[in-house]
Amino acid sequence: MSDARDSASIQSADARRNATAIVRKLVNAGYTAYFAGGCVRDHLMGHDPLDYDIATNARPKQILELFPRAQAVGESFGVMLVQHRGYCVEIATFRTEGVYSDGRHPDSVSFSDAEHDAQRRDFTINGMFEDPLNDEVIDYVGGRADLEKRVIRGIGDPHARLREDRLRMLRAVRFAARFEFSIDADTADAIRTGAEQLQGVSRERIGQEVRRMLTNTNRAVAAWEMQYLGLDRVVLEEENMTVAPTRVGRLPDRTPYAAVLVAWLLDRHELKHPELEALRVVLAQWSGSLVFSNADYAESTRCLEVYIVLRDSWNTIGVASQKRLAASEHFPHALAVYQTLDRPGFIDVKRRVQELAETELAPTPLITGEDLIRIGLTPGPEFRRILDAVYDTQLEGGINDRDEALALAQALTNGGLES
Ligand code: ATP
Ligand code: MG
């Protein structure tokens, strides 16, 4: 592990050197240039940033003169992307933003200076600059003090700032959870009173923010904050709930998003509606509200289904079904979710899986469809059923070699599956 950490910090030092070289080039050409935003915050916190953003008074055309291969970034206003020695660095001209009439984007943007550029940023801890050539932090917004106090505070009037861009409400929660910071009281009030306004933000962006929050190890804090601030109503398009997301909090660190969603869904709904069908309906609603990818939806549905088996019927489903389930792709995630409900039950399941694994969970089938053709069967729906039945018997240890498997297939063909 220390090797991994060493290599991460070597890479980060390299990213920093690279970004410093870009600042130096701008400064040598007579411009002001600083590191800006998240990388300054992370550096001051002793984390190792990999992404560096640079803010400068050079205009996009002038940036292009110095970095001819720079590319304009998407729809953003003159942000240039410079690729240098394998790193991508964004260089943005200091700017001021005009009014926001759509609750998400400014109607106009104009070039300005560092101080105004700091004012347009979201939270004080994200609003600092760093001059890497003189090893100096330039802080117009009190970001350093808030880093020390471990607080997320909107720059300027939080009500106005959150009204301008409503996504900032979710960003506040994401940063607070990620760094284990509190949200300043005025900023929290602004979120609570403005929570309904999140409605105007696109469902895709909301879904992206939620995914980022819930895949972080501090995901339970994020879920809790969203509920506490009333954002869950808009995020999940259902009632505000204050039940503690304890199941989310008990998940292992590296649980995939799909399983986290299932755990949160159970936190919120299982007590009232424990049946699979009811939970599946909620999951389908969430899938729309959070704009799940097809994979998210398939994985979370499967995870929920396997969880329900673990909760309700694992001990009665028989060896073949237990083996099939234990060998399935989503089993570990469903088990991680189950573990948040019933720790002793979880330990029993783990023990049972170990036992089952002694005779292989997913051995190669003794016979295939070709064998069935050879014994005179025509491919059809019957095929699958016979193969499944033979494989189940194999999993249960009822047959041990090809000959026994073929004999069983023959018997099933002659006698029908019912017998
Ligand atoms: P992360 O490590 O999550 O990328 P970050 O602080 O770099 O954190 P970004 O979303 O990459 O966050 O944005 C870079 C900077 O741009 C922020 O630090 C902040 O100063 C500013 N910023 C980003 N989004 C907004 C926003 N919606 N409103 C105001 N300022 C923003
Ligand atoms: Mg960033």
Coordinates of C-alpha atoms and ligand atoms in Angstrom, one line a residue:
M1 CA 0.0 0.0 0.0
S2 CA 2.8 2.4 0.8
D3 CA 4.2 1.7 -2.7
A4 CA 0.8 2.7 -4.2
R5 CA 0.9 5.9 -2.1
D6 CA 4.4 6.7 -3.1
S7 CA 3.7 6.3 -6.8
A8 CA 0.5 8.5 -6.4
S9 CA 2.5 11.2 -4.8
I10 CA 5.3 10.9 -7.3
Q11 CA 2.7 11.3 -10.0
S12 CA 1.2 14.3 -8.2
A13 CA 4.6 16.0 -7.9
D14 CA 5.0 15.5 -11.6
A15 CA 1.6 17.0 -12.4
R16 CA 2.5 20.0 -10.2
R17 CA 5.9 20.4 -12.0
N18 CA 4.1 20.3 -15.3
A19 CA 1.5 22.9 -14.3
T20 CA 4.2 25.1 -12.8
A21 CA 6.0 25.1 -16.1
I22 CA 2.9 26.3 -17.8
V23 CA 2.5 29.1 -15.2
R24 CA 6.1 30.0 -15.7
K25 CA 5.7 30.3 -19.5
L26 CA 2.7 32.6 -19.0
V27 CA 4.5 34.7 -16.5
N28 CA 7.7 35.0 -18.6
A29 CA 5.5 36.3 -21.4
G30 CA 4.3 39.1 -19.1
Y31 CA 1.0 37.7 -17.8
T32 CA -0.3 37.0 -14.4
A33 CA -1.0 33.3 -13.8
Y34 CA -2.0 31.2 -10.8
F35 CA -3.2 27.8 -9.9
A36 CA -6.8 28.1 -9.1
G37 CA -9.7 26.4 -7.2
G38 CA -9.7 22.8 -6.3
C39 CA -5.9 22.2 -6.7
V40 CA -5.1 25.0 -4.3
R41 CA -7.6 23.7 -1.8
D42 CA -6.3 20.1 -2.1
H43 CA -2.6 21.2 -1.8
L44 CA -3.3 23.2 1.3
M45 CA -5.1 20.2 2.8
G46 CA -2.1 18.0 2.2
H47 CA -3.8 16.0 -0.5
D48 CA -2.0 15.3 -3.8
P49 CA -3.9 16.9 -6.6
L50 CA -3.5 15.5 -10.1
D51 CA -5.7 18.0 -11.9
Y52 CA -4.4 21.6 -12.1
D53 CA -6.5 24.5 -13.2
I54 CA -4.7 27.7 -14.1
A55 CA -6.3 31.2 -14.1
T56 CA -4.6 34.0 -15.9
N57 CA -5.1 37.5 -17.3
A58 CA -4.0 36.3 -20.7
R59 CA -6.9 36.1 -23.2
P60 CA -7.6 32.9 -25.1
K61 CA -5.9 34.3 -28.2
Q62 CA -2.8 35.1 -26.2
I63 CA -2.9 31.7 -24.6
L64 CA -3.0 30.2 -28.1
E65 CA 0.0 32.1 -29.1
L66 CA 2.0 30.6 -26.3
F67 CA 0.5 27.1 -26.6
P68 CA -0.4 26.7 -30.2
R69 CA -1.9 23.2 -29.7
A70 CA -4.3 24.4 -26.9
Q71 CA -7.9 23.5 -27.5
A72 CA -11.0 25.4 -26.5
V73 CA -13.0 23.4 -24.0
G74 CA -16.6 22.5 -25.1
E75 CA -19.1 25.2 -24.7
S76 CA -17.2 27.0 -21.9
F77 CA -16.2 30.6 -22.4
G78 CA -12.7 30.6 -23.7
V79 CA -11.3 27.9 -21.4
M80 CA -8.3 26.4 -23.1
L81 CA -7.0 22.9 -22.6
V82 CA -3.3 22.4 -22.8
Q83 CA -1.9 18.9 -23.0
H84 CA 1.6 18.7 -21.9
R85 CA 3.8 15.7 -21.1
G86 CA 0.7 13.5 -20.6
Y87 CA -1.2 15.9 -18.4
C88 CA -4.2 18.0 -19.2
V89 CA -4.3 21.4 -17.7
E90 CA -7.1 23.9 -18.1
I91 CA -6.2 27.5 -18.5
A92 CA -9.0 30.0 -18.0
T93 CA -8.9 33.7 -18.4
F94 CA -10.0 35.6 -15.2
R95 CA -13.7 36.3 -15.6
T96 CA -16.8 37.9 -14.1
E97 CA -20.1 36.4 -14.7
G98 CA -23.3 38.3 -15.5
V99 CA -26.8 37.4 -14.2
Y100 CA -28.0 33.9 -14.2
S101 CA -31.5 33.7 -15.5
D102 CA -31.8 30.0 -16.0
G103 CA -30.6 28.9 -12.5
R104 CA -27.6 27.2 -13.9
H105 CA -25.6 29.3 -16.4
P106 CA -24.6 32.9 -16.5
D107 CA -26.3 34.9 -19.3
S108 CA -23.0 36.7 -20.0
V109 CA -19.3 36.4 -19.1
S110 CA -16.7 39.1 -19.3
F111 CA -13.0 39.0 -18.8
S112 CA -11.8 40.6 -15.5
D113 CA -9.2 40.2 -12.8
A114 CA -8.2 37.7 -10.2
E115 CA -10.3 39.2 -7.5
H116 CA -13.5 39.1 -9.5
D117 CA -12.6 35.7 -10.7
A118 CA -12.5 34.5 -7.1
Q119 CA -15.8 36.1 -6.3
R120 CA -17.6 34.2 -9.0
R121 CA -16.5 30.8 -7.6
D122 CA -18.8 28.7 -5.4
F123 CA -17.3 28.2 -2.0
T124 CA -14.6 30.0 -0.1
I125 CA -12.4 26.9 0.0
N126 CA -12.7 26.6 -3.8
G127 CA -12.0 30.3 -4.4
M128 CA -8.2 30.6 -3.7
F129 CA -5.3 31.1 -6.0
E130 CA -1.7 30.0 -5.6
D131 CA 1.3 31.5 -7.2
P132 CA 3.6 28.5 -7.5
L133 CA 6.6 30.6 -8.5
N134 CA 6.6 32.5 -5.2
D135 CA 5.0 29.9 -3.1
E136 CA 2.2 32.2 -2.2
V137 CA -1.5 31.8 -1.6
I138 CA -3.8 34.6 -2.9
D139 CA -7.0 34.5 -0.9
Y140 CA -9.6 37.1 -1.5
V141 CA -12.5 35.2 0.0
G142 CA -11.3 33.8 3.4
G143 CA -10.8 30.3 2.0
R144 CA -7.9 29.6 4.2
A145 CA -9.7 30.4 7.4
D146 CA -12.6 28.2 6.3
L147 CA -10.3 25.4 5.5
E148 CA -8.9 25.6 9.0
K149 CA -12.4 25.7 10.5
R150 CA -13.4 22.9 8.1
V151 CA -16.4 24.6 6.8
I152 CA -18.2 24.9 3.4
R153 CA -19.3 28.5 3.0
G154 CA -20.7 30.1 -0.1
I155 CA -18.7 33.1 -1.4
G156 CA -20.7 36.3 -0.8
D157 CA -24.4 36.0 -0.1
P158 CA -25.1 32.3 -0.1
H159 CA -28.8 32.8 -0.9
A160 CA -28.0 34.7 -4.0
R161 CA -25.1 32.4 -5.0
L162 CA -27.2 29.3 -4.7
R163 CA -30.1 30.8 -6.5
E164 CA -27.8 31.7 -9.4
D165 CA -26.6 28.1 -9.9
R166 CA -28.7 25.6 -8.1
L167 CA -26.3 22.8 -8.7
R168 CA -24.1 24.4 -6.1
M169 CA -26.5 23.0 -3.4
L170 CA -25.4 19.5 -4.3
R171 CA -21.8 20.6 -4.7
A172 CA -21.9 21.9 -1.2
V173 CA -23.1 18.5 0.1
R174 CA -20.5 16.7 -2.0
F175 CA -17.6 18.7 -0.7
A176 CA -18.9 18.7 2.9
A177 CA -19.1 14.9 2.8
R178 CA -15.9 14.3 1.0
F179 CA -13.8 16.4 3.4
E180 CA -15.9 15.8 6.5
F181 CA -16.5 19.5 6.7
S182 CA -19.7 21.1 8.1
I183 CA -21.8 23.4 6.0
D184 CA -21.9 27.0 7.4
A185 CA -25.3 27.8 8.9
D186 CA -26.2 30.6 6.4
T187 CA -25.2 28.4 3.5
A188 CA -27.2 25.5 5.0
D189 CA -30.2 27.7 5.4
A190 CA -29.9 28.9 1.8
I191 CA -29.9 25.3 0.7
R192 CA -32.8 24.3 2.9
T193 CA -35.0 27.2 1.7
G194 CA -33.9 26.8 -1.9
A195 CA -34.0 23.0 -2.1
E196 CA -37.1 22.9 -4.3
Q197 CA -35.4 25.1 -6.8
L198 CA -33.0 22.2 -7.6
Q199 CA -35.9 21.1 -9.8
G200 CA -34.7 23.4 -12.5
V201 CA -31.3 21.6 -12.9
S202 CA -31.2 18.8 -15.5
R203 CA -31.8 15.3 -14.2
E204 CA -28.5 14.2 -15.8
R205 CA -26.5 16.7 -13.8
I206 CA -28.3 15.8 -10.6
G207 CA -27.6 12.1 -11.3
Q208 CA -23.9 12.8 -11.9
E209 CA -23.5 14.7 -8.7
V210 CA -25.3 11.9 -6.7
R211 CA -23.1 9.3 -8.3
R212 CA -20.0 11.2 -7.3
M213 CA -21.3 11.5 -3.7
L214 CA -22.3 7.9 -3.3
T215 CA -19.2 6.4 -4.8
N216 CA -17.1 8.3 -2.2
T217 CA -16.2 6.5 1.0
N218 CA -18.1 9.3 2.9
R219 CA -21.3 8.4 1.1
A220 CA -23.4 8.0 4.2
V221 CA -22.6 11.6 5.3
A222 CA -23.7 12.8 1.8
A223 CA -27.0 10.8 2.0
W224 CA -27.6 12.1 5.5
E225 CA -26.9 15.7 4.5
M226 CA -29.2 15.5 1.4
Q227 CA -32.0 14.2 3.6
Y228 CA -31.3 16.7 6.4
L229 CA -31.3 19.6 4.0
G230 CA -34.4 18.4 2.2
L231 CA -32.6 17.8 -1.1
D232 CA -33.7 14.2 -1.2
R233 CA -37.2 15.3 -2.2
V234 CA -35.9 16.7 -5.5
V235 CA -33.0 14.3 -6.0
L236 CA -35.1 11.2 -5.6
E237 CA -38.5 12.8 -6.4
E238 CA -40.1 11.3 -3.3
E239 CA -40.9 12.4 0.2
N240 CA -38.3 14.0 2.4
M241 CA -37.1 11.4 4.9
T242 CA -35.1 11.8 8.0
V243 CA -34.4 8.1 8.8
A244 CA -30.6 7.6 9.2
P245 CA -29.0 6.0 6.2
T246 CA -27.3 3.4 8.4
R247 CA -27.2 0.7 5.8
V248 CA -25.3 3.0 3.4
G249 CA -22.9 3.7 6.3
R250 CA -22.2 0.0 6.9
L251 CA -21.1 -0.7 3.3
P252 CA -17.5 -1.6 2.6
D253 CA -15.4 1.3 1.1
R254 CA -15.3 0.2 -2.4
T255 CA -18.9 -0.8 -2.9
P256 CA -20.1 -0.1 -6.5
Y257 CA -22.7 2.6 -7.1
A258 CA -25.5 0.1 -7.9
A259 CA -25.2 -1.6 -4.5
V260 CA -25.0 1.8 -2.7
L261 CA -28.3 2.7 -4.3
V262 CA -29.8 -0.5 -3.1
A263 CA -28.6 0.1 0.4
W264 CA -30.0 3.6 0.5
L265 CA -33.3 2.4 -1.0
L266 CA -33.5 -0.2 1.7
D267 CA -32.7 2.5 4.4
R268 CA -35.6 4.5 3.1
H269 CA -38.2 1.9 2.1
E270 CA -37.6 -1.6 3.4
L271 CA -39.3 -1.2 6.8
K272 CA -42.5 0.0 5.2
H273 CA -42.4 -2.1 2.1
P274 CA -40.2 -5.2 2.5
E275 CA -41.5 -7.0 -0.6
L276 CA -39.4 -7.3 -3.7
E277 CA -42.1 -6.0 -6.0
A278 CA -42.6 -2.8 -4.0
L279 CA -38.9 -2.2 -3.8
R280 CA -38.5 -2.8 -7.5
V281 CA -41.0 -0.2 -8.2
V282 CA -39.1 2.4 -6.2
L283 CA -35.9 1.4 -7.9
A284 CA -37.5 2.0 -11.3
Q285 CA -38.6 5.5 -10.1
W286 CA -35.1 6.2 -8.9
S287 CA -33.7 5.1 -12.2
G288 CA -35.7 7.8 -13.9
S289 CA -35.0 10.5 -11.3
L290 CA -31.2 9.9 -11.2
V291 CA -31.0 8.9 -14.9
F292 CA -29.3 5.5 -14.4
S293 CA -27.4 4.1 -17.2
N294 CA -28.7 0.7 -18.5
A295 CA -25.9 -0.9 -16.6
D296 CA -26.7 0.9 -13.3
Y297 CA -30.3 -0.2 -13.6
A298 CA -29.6 -3.8 -14.5
E299 CA -26.9 -4.1 -11.8
S300 CA -29.0 -2.5 -9.0
T301 CA -32.1 -4.6 -9.9
R302 CA -30.0 -7.8 -9.8
C303 CA -28.4 -6.7 -6.6
L304 CA -31.8 -6.1 -5.1
E305 CA -33.1 -9.5 -6.2
V306 CA -30.2 -11.4 -4.9
Y307 CA -30.4 -9.5 -1.6
I308 CA -34.0 -10.5 -1.2
V309 CA -33.1 -14.1 -1.7
L310 CA -30.3 -13.8 1.0
R311 CA -32.8 -12.1 3.3
D312 CA -35.8 -14.4 2.8
S313 CA -34.9 -17.8 1.4
W314 CA -31.2 -18.6 1.2
N315 CA -31.5 -21.4 3.7
T316 CA -34.3 -23.2 1.8
I317 CA -33.3 -22.8 -1.9
G318 CA -31.1 -26.0 -2.1
V319 CA -27.5 -26.6 -3.1
A320 CA -27.8 -26.0 -6.8
S321 CA -29.5 -22.7 -6.4
Q322 CA -27.1 -21.6 -3.7
K323 CA -24.2 -22.5 -5.9
R324 CA -25.6 -20.7 -8.9
L325 CA -26.3 -17.6 -6.8
A326 CA -22.9 -17.6 -5.1
A327 CA -21.2 -17.9 -8.4
S328 CA -23.2 -15.0 -10.0
E329 CA -21.6 -11.7 -10.7
H330 CA -23.7 -9.6 -8.4
F331 CA -23.5 -11.9 -5.4
P332 CA -20.6 -10.1 -3.6
H333 CA -22.4 -6.8 -3.9
A334 CA -25.7 -8.2 -2.7
L335 CA -23.9 -9.8 0.1
A336 CA -22.3 -6.5 1.0
V337 CA -25.8 -5.1 1.2
Y338 CA -27.1 -8.0 3.2
Q339 CA -24.3 -7.6 5.7
T340 CA -25.7 -4.1 6.5
L341 CA -28.9 -5.8 7.7
D342 CA -27.8 -8.9 9.5
R343 CA -24.2 -9.4 10.5
P344 CA -24.5 -12.9 12.0
G345 CA -26.7 -14.0 9.0
F346 CA -23.9 -12.6 6.7
I347 CA -21.3 -14.7 8.5
D348 CA -23.4 -17.8 8.1
V349 CA -23.8 -17.2 4.4
K350 CA -20.0 -16.7 4.0
R351 CA -19.4 -19.9 5.8
R352 CA -21.9 -21.7 3.7
V353 CA -20.3 -20.4 0.5
Q354 CA -16.9 -21.6 1.6
E355 CA -18.4 -25.0 2.2
L356 CA -20.1 -25.1 -1.2
A357 CA -16.8 -24.0 -2.8
E358 CA -15.1 -27.1 -1.7
T359 CA -17.1 -29.0 -4.4
E360 CA -16.7 -26.0 -6.8
L361 CA -19.3 -23.3 -7.2
A362 CA -19.3 -23.2 -11.0
P363 CA -17.7 -26.3 -12.4
T364 CA -17.5 -26.8 -16.2
P365 CA -20.8 -28.5 -17.2
L366 CA -20.3 -32.3 -17.8
I367 CA -22.3 -32.1 -21.0
T368 CA -23.3 -29.5 -23.6
G369 CA -25.9 -29.0 -26.2
E370 CA -23.8 -30.9 -28.7
D371 CA -24.0 -34.0 -26.5
L372 CA -27.8 -33.7 -26.6
I373 CA -27.8 -33.6 -30.4
R374 CA -25.6 -36.7 -30.4
I375 CA -28.1 -38.6 -28.3
G376 CA -30.8 -37.6 -30.8
L377 CA -32.5 -34.5 -29.4
T378 CA -33.4 -31.6 -31.7
P379 CA -32.5 -28.2 -30.4
G380 CA -35.4 -26.3 -28.9
P381 CA -36.7 -24.9 -25.6
E382 CA -36.5 -28.4 -24.1
F383 CA -32.8 -28.3 -24.6
R384 CA -32.1 -25.6 -22.1
R385 CA -34.3 -27.2 -19.5
I386 CA -32.6 -30.6 -19.8
L387 CA -29.1 -28.9 -19.6
D388 CA -30.2 -26.9 -16.6
A389 CA -31.6 -29.9 -14.8
V390 CA -28.4 -32.0 -15.5
Y391 CA -26.2 -29.1 -14.3
D392 CA -28.2 -28.7 -11.1
T393 CA -27.7 -32.4 -10.4
Q394 CA -24.0 -31.9 -11.1
L395 CA -23.9 -29.0 -8.7
E396 CA -25.6 -31.0 -6.0
G397 CA -23.1 -33.8 -6.5
G398 CA -25.7 -36.3 -7.8
I399 CA -23.6 -37.1 -10.9
N400 CA -19.9 -37.0 -11.2
D401 CA -18.9 -37.8 -14.8
R402 CA -20.0 -37.5 -18.4
D403 CA -21.5 -41.0 -18.6
E404 CA -23.7 -40.3 -15.6
A405 CA -24.7 -36.9 -17.1
L406 CA -25.6 -38.4 -20.5
A407 CA -27.6 -41.2 -18.8
L408 CA -29.5 -38.5 -16.8
A409 CA -30.1 -36.5 -19.9
Q410 CA -31.4 -39.5 -21.7
A411 CA -33.7 -40.4 -18.8
L412 CA -35.0 -36.8 -18.7
T413 CA -35.6 -37.0 -22.4
N414 CA -37.5 -40.2 -22.2
G415 CA -39.4 -39.6 -19.0
G416 CA -40.0 -35.9 -19.5
L417 CA -38.8 -33.3 -16.9
E418 CA -41.8 -33.7 -14.7
S419 CA -40.8 -37.2 -13.6
Ligands
ATP1 P1 -12.9 18.3 -7.8 O1 -11.7 17.7 -7.1 O2 -14.1 17.6 -7.4 O3 -12.7 18.4 -9.3 P2 -12.8 21.1 -7.9 O4 -12.8 22.2 -6.9 O5 -11.7 21.0 -8.8 O6 -13.1 19.7 -7.2 P3 -14.4 21.4 -10.3 O7 -15.8 21.1 -10.5 O8 -13.4 20.7 -11.1 O9 -14.2 21.3 -8.7 O10 -14.3 23.0 -10.5 C1 -13.1 23.7 -10.5 C2 -13.3 25.0 -9.8 O11 -14.2 25.8 -10.5 C3 -13.9 25.0 -8.4 O12 -12.9 24.8 -7.4 C4 -14.6 26.3 -8.3 O13 -13.7 27.3 -8.0 C5 -15.1 26.5 -9.7 N1 -16.5 26.0 -9.9 C6 -16.8 24.8 -10.4 N2 -18.1 24.7 -10.5 C7 -18.7 25.8 -10.1 C8 -20.0 26.3 -9.9 N3 -21.0 25.5 -10.2 N4 -20.2 27.5 -9.5 C9 -19.1 28.3 -9.1 N5 -17.8 27.9 -9.2 C10 -17.6 26.7 -9.7
MG2 MG -11.6 19.7 -10.6

